[in-house]
mmCIF file of C-alpha atoms and ligand atoms in Angstrom:
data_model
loop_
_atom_site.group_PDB
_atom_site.id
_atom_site.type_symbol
_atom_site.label_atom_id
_atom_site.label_comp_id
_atom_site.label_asym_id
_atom_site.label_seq_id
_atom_site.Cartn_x
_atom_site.Cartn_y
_atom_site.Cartn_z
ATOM 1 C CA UNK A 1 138.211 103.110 82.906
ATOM 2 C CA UNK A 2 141.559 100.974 81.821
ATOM 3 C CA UNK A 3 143.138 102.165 79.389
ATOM 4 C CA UNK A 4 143.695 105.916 78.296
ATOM 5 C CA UNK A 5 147.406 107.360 79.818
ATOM 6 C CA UNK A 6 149.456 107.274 82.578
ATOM 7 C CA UNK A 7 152.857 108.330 83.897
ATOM 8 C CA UNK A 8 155.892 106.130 84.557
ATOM 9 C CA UNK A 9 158.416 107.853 87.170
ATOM 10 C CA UNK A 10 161.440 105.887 87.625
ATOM 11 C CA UNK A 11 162.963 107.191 90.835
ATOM 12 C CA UNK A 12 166.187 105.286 90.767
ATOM 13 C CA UNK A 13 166.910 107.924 87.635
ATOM 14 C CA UNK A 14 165.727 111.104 89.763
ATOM 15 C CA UNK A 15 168.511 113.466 90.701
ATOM 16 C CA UNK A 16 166.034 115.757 92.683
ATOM 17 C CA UNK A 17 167.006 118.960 89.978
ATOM 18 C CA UNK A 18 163.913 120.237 90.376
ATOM 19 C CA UNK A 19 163.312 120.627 86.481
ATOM 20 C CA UNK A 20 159.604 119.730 86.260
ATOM 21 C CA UNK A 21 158.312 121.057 89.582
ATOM 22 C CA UNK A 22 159.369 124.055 88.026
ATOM 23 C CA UNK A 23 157.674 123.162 84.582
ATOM 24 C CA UNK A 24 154.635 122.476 86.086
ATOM 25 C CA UNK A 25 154.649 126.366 87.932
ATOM 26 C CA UNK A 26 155.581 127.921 84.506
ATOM 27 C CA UNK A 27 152.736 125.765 82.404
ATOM 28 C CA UNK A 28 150.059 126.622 85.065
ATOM 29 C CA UNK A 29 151.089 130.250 85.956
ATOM 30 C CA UNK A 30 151.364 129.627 88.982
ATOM 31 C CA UNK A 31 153.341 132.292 91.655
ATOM 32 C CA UNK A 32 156.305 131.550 93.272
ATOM 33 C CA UNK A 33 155.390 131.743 96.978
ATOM 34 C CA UNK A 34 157.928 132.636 100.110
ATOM 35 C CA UNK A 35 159.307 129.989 101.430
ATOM 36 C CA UNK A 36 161.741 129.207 104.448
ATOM 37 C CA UNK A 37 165.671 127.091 104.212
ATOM 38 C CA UNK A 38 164.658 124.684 106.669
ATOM 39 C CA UNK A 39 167.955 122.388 106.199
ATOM 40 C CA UNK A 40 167.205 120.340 103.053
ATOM 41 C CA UNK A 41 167.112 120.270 99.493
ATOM 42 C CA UNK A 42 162.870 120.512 99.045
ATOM 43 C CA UNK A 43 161.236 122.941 98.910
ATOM 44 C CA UNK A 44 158.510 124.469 99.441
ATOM 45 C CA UNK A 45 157.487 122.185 102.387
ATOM 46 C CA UNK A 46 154.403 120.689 101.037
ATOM 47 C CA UNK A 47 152.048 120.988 98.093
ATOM 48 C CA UNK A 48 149.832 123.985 97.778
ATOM 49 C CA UNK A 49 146.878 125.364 95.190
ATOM 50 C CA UNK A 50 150.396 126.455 93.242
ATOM 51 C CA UNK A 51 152.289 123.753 93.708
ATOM 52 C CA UNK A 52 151.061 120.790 91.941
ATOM 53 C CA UNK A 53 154.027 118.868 92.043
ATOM 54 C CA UNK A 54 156.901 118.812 94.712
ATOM 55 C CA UNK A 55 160.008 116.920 94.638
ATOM 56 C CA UNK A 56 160.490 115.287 98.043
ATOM 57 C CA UNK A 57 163.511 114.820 99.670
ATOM 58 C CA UNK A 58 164.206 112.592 102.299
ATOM 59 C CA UNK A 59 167.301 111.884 103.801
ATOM 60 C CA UNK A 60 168.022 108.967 106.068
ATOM 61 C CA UNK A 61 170.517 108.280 108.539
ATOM 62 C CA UNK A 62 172.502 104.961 108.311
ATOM 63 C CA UNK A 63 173.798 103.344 111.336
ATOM 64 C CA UNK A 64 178.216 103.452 110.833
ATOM 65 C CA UNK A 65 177.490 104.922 107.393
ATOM 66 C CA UNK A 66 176.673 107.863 105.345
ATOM 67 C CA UNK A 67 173.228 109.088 105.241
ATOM 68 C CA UNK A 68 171.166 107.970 102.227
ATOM 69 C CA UNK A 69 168.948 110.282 100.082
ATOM 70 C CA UNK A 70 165.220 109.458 98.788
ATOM 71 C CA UNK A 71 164.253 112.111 96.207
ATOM 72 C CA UNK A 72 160.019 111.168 95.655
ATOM 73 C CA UNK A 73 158.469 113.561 92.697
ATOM 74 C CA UNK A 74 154.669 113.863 93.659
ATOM 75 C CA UNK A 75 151.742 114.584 92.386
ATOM 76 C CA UNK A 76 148.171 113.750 91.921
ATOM 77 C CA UNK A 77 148.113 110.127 91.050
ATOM 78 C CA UNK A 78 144.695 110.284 88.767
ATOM 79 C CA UNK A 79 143.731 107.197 90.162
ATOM 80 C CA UNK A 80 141.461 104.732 87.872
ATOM 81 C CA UNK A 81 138.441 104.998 90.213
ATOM 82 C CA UNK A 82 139.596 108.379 92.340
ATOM 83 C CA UNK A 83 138.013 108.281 95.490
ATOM 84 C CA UNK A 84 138.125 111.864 95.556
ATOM 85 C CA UNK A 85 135.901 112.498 93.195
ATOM 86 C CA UNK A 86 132.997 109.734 94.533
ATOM 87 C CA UNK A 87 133.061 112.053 97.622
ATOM 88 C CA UNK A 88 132.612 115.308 95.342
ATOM 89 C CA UNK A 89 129.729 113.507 93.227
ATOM 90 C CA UNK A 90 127.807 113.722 96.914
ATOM 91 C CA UNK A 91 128.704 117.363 97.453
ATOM 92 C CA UNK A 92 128.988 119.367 94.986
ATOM 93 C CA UNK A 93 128.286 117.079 91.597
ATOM 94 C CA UNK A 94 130.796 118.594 88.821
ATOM 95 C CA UNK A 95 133.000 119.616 91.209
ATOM 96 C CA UNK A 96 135.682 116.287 90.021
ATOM 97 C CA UNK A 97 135.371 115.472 87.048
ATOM 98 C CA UNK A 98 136.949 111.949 85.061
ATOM 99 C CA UNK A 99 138.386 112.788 81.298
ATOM 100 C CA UNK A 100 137.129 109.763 79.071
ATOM 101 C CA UNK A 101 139.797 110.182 76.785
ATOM 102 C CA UNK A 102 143.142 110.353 78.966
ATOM 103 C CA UNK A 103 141.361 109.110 82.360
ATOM 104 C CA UNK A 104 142.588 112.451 84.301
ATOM 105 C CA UNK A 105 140.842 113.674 87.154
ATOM 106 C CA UNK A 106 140.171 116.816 86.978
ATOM 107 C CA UNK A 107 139.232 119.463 89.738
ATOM 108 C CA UNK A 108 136.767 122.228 88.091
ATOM 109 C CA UNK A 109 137.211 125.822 88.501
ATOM 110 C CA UNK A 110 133.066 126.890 88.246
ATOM 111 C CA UNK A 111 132.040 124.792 90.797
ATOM 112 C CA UNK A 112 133.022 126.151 94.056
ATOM 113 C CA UNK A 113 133.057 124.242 97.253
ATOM 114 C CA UNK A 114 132.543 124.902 101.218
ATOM 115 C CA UNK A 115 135.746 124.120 103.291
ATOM 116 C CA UNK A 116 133.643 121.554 105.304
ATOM 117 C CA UNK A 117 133.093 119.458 102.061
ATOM 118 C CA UNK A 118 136.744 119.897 100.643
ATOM 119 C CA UNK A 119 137.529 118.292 104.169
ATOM 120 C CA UNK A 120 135.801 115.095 103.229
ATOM 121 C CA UNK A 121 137.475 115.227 99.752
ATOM 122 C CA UNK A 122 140.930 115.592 101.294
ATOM 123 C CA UNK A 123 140.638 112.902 103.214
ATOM 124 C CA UNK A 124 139.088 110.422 100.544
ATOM 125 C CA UNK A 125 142.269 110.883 98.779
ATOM 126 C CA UNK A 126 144.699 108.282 99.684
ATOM 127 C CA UNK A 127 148.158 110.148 99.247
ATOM 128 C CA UNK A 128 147.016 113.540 100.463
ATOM 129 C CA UNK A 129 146.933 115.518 97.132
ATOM 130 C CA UNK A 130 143.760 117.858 97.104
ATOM 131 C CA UNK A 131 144.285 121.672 98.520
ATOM 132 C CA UNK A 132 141.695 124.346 98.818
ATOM 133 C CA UNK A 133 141.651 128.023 98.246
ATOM 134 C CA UNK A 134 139.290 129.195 100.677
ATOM 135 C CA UNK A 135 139.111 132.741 99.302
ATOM 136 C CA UNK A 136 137.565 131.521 95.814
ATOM 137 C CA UNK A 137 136.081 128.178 97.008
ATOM 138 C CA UNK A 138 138.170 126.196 94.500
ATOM 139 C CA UNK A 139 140.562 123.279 94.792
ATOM 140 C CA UNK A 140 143.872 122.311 92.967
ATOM 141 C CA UNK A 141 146.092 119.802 91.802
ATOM 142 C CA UNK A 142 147.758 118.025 88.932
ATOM 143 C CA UNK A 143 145.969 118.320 85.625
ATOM 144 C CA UNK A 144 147.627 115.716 83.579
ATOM 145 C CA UNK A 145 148.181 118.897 81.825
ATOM 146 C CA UNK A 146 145.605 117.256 79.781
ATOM 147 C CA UNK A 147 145.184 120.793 77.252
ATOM 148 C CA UNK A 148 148.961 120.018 76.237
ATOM 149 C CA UNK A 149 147.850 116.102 75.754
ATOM 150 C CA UNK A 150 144.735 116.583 73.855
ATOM 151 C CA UNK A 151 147.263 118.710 71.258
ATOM 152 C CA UNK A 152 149.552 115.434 70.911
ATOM 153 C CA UNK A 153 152.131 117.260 73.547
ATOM 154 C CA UNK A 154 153.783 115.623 76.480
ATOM 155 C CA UNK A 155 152.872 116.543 79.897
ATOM 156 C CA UNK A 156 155.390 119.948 80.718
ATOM 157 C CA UNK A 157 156.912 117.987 83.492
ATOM 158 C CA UNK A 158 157.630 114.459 81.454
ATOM 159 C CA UNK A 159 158.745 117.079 78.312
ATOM 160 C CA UNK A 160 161.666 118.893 80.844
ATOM 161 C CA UNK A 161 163.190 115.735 82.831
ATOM 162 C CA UNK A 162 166.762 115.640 81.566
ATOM 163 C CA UNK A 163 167.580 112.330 83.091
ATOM 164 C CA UNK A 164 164.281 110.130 81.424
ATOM 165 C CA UNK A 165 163.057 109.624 84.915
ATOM 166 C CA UNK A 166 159.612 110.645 83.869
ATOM 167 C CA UNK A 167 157.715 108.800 80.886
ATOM 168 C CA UNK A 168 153.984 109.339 79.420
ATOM 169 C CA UNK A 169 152.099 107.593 77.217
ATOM 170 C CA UNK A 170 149.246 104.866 76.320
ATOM 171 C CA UNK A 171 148.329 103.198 79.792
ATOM 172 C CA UNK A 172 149.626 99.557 78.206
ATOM 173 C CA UNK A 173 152.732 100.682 77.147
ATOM 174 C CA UNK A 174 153.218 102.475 80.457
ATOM 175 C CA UNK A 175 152.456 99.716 82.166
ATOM 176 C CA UNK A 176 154.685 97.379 80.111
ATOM 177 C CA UNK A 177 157.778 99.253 80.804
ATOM 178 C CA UNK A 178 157.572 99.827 84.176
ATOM 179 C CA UNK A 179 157.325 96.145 84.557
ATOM 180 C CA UNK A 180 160.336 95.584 82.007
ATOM 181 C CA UNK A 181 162.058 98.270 84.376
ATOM 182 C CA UNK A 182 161.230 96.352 87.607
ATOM 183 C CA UNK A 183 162.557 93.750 86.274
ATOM 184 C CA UNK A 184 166.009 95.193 85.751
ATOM 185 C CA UNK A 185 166.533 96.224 89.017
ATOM 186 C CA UNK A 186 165.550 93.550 90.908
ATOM 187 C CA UNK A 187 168.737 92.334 90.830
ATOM 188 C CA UNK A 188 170.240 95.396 92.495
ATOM 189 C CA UNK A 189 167.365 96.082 95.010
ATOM 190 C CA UNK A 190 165.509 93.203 96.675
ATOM 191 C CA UNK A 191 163.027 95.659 97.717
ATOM 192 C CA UNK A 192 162.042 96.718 94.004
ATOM 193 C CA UNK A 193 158.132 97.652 93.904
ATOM 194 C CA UNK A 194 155.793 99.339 91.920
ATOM 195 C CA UNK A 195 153.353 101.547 93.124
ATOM 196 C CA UNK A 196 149.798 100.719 93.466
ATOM 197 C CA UNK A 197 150.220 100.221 90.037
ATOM 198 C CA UNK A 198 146.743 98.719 89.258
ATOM 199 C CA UNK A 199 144.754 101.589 90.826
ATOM 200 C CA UNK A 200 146.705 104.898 89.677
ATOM 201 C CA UNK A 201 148.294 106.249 86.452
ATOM 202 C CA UNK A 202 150.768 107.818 88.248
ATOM 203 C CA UNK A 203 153.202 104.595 88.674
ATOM 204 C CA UNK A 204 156.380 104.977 90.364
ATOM 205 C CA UNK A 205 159.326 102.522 90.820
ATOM 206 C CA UNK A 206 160.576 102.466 94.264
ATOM 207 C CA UNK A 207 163.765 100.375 95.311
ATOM 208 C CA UNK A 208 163.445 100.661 99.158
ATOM 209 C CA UNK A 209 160.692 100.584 101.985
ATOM 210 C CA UNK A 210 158.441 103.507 100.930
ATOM 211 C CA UNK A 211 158.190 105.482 103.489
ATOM 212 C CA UNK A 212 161.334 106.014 103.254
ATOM 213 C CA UNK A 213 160.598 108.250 100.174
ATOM 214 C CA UNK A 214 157.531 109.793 101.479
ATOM 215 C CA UNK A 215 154.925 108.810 104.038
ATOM 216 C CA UNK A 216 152.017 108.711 101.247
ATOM 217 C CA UNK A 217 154.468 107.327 98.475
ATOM 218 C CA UNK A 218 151.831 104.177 98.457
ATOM 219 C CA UNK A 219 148.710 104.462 99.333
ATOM 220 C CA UNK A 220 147.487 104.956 102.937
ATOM 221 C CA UNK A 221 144.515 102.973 103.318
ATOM 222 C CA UNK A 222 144.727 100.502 100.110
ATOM 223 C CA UNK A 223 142.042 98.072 102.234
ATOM 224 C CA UNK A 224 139.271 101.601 102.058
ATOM 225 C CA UNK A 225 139.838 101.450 98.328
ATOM 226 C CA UNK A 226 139.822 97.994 98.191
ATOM 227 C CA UNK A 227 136.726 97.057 99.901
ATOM 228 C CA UNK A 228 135.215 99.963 98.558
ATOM 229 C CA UNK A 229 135.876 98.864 94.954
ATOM 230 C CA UNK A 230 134.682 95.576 96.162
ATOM 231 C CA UNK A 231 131.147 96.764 98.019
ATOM 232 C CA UNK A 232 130.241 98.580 94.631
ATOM 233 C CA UNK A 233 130.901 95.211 92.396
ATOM 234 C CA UNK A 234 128.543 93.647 94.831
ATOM 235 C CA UNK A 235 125.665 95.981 94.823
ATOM 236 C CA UNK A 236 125.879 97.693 91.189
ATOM 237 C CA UNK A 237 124.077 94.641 89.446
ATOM 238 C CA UNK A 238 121.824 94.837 92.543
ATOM 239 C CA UNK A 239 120.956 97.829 92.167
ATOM 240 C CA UNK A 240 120.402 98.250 88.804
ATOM 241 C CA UNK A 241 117.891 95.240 88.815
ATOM 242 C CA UNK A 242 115.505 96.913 91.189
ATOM 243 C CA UNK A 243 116.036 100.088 89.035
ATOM 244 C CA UNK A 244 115.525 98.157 86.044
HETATM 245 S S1 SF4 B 301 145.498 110.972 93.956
HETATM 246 FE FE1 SF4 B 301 143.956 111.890 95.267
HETATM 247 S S2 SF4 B 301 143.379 113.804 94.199
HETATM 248 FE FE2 SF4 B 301 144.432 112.487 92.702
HETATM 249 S S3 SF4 B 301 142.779 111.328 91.676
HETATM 250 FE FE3 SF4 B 301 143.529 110.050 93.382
HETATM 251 S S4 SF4 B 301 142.144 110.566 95.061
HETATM 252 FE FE4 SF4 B 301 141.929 112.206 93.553
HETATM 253 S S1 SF4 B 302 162.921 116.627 86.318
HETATM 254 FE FE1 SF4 B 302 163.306 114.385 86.392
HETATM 255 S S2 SF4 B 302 165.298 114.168 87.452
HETATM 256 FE FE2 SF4 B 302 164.582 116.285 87.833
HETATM 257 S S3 SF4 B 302 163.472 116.129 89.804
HETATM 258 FE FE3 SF4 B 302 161.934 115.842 88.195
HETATM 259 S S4 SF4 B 302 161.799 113.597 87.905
HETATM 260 FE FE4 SF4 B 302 163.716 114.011 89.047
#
């Protein structure tokens, strides 16, 4: 699936405020949770089942200079073909499921899951997004917030950025300005890239090596997806011959 929506995130306009990590707890109900000062601006230290999306911070040491900050807003990428969810259609079949409409991937509540198979899931996933709740047998994530998007309504994260880092919208148009806005900076930043922007609707514009924002900022094992994507090409007219 091409087309449906995605998510632009322009980073060079984050200022790390925190406005729709928060957003995204308030929409979803989910608790705050205790967590420790340990020296920087994040927090909490990772993502959880009720954190869905954490701003990142990063700061970087620069030889004879000031340090320099990388603030990295993640979340669940929905990726076009999620290789999360070709792991869960072996498992536990409903457990992922694709919305044909919007194209988010969607982790379902009524189909529980054994920690030994939400292992394999978490580790399918190429930027490290998936976590369980081993008490209920249920995993979370990013939901596109697709009930406020069926209604017409922006995703509560995109709807509280004060500084237009965030955009949603048609997948074309997304994709269209993200290019225009690479574009732009190029001049600035020699490093200017965009995302794995042709497998995920999640695209972010990144001006400097990514790891420096965050060690899963691009994808971790592109070549998996890749040959993957390709081994399925070769065999799915195969296979439906001898079906046929
Ligand atoms: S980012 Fe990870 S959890 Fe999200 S759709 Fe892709 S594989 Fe699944
Ligand atoms: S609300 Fe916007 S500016 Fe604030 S942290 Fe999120 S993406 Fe960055």
């Amino acid at each position: 699936m091409t087309e449906g929506k995605s998510f632009f995130i322009d980073t060079t306009k984050c200022t790390a405020c925190r406005g729709c990590q928060i957003a995204c707890k308030q929409w979803n109900k989910n608790p705050g949770t205790k967590t420790l000062q340990r020296g920087n601006h994040q927090n909490p230290a990772d993502l959880s089942v009720y954190t869905f999306k954490l701003v990142r911070f990063n700061e970087v040491a620069i030889p004879g200079g000031e340090p320099k900050w990388y603030f990295f807003p993640d979340q669940c990428r929905h990726c076009l073909t999620p290789p999360c969810k070709e792991v869960a259609d072996g498992k536990a079949k409903g457990a992922i499921i694709q919305d044909e409409k919007t194209g988010a991937v969607v982790f379902n509540p009524k189909v529980k899951i054994k920690a030994d198979e939400f292992k394999e899931i978490r580790e399918a996933c190429p930027y490290d997004i998936p976590r369980f709740h081993p008490a209920s047998g249920t995993m979370a994530k990013c939901t596109m917030c697709f009930d406020r998007v069926k209604e017409g309504m922006l995703p509560a994260c995109v709807k509280t950025c004060p500084t237009g880092a965030m955009s949603f919208g048609d997948r074309r148009e997304i994709l269209e300005r993200a290019n225009k806005r690479l574009e732009e900076v190029k001049g600035l930043y020699q490093e200017a890239m965009l995302a794995n922007p042709d497998d995920v609707r999640v695209i972010y514009l990144l001006v400097d090596d990514p790891k420096k924002y965050h060690k899963r900022a691009v994808a971790d094992n592109t070549i998996g997806i890749t040959r993957k994507m390709a081994l399925r090409r070769i065999f799915q007219p195969l296979r439906s011959m001898t079906i046929g």
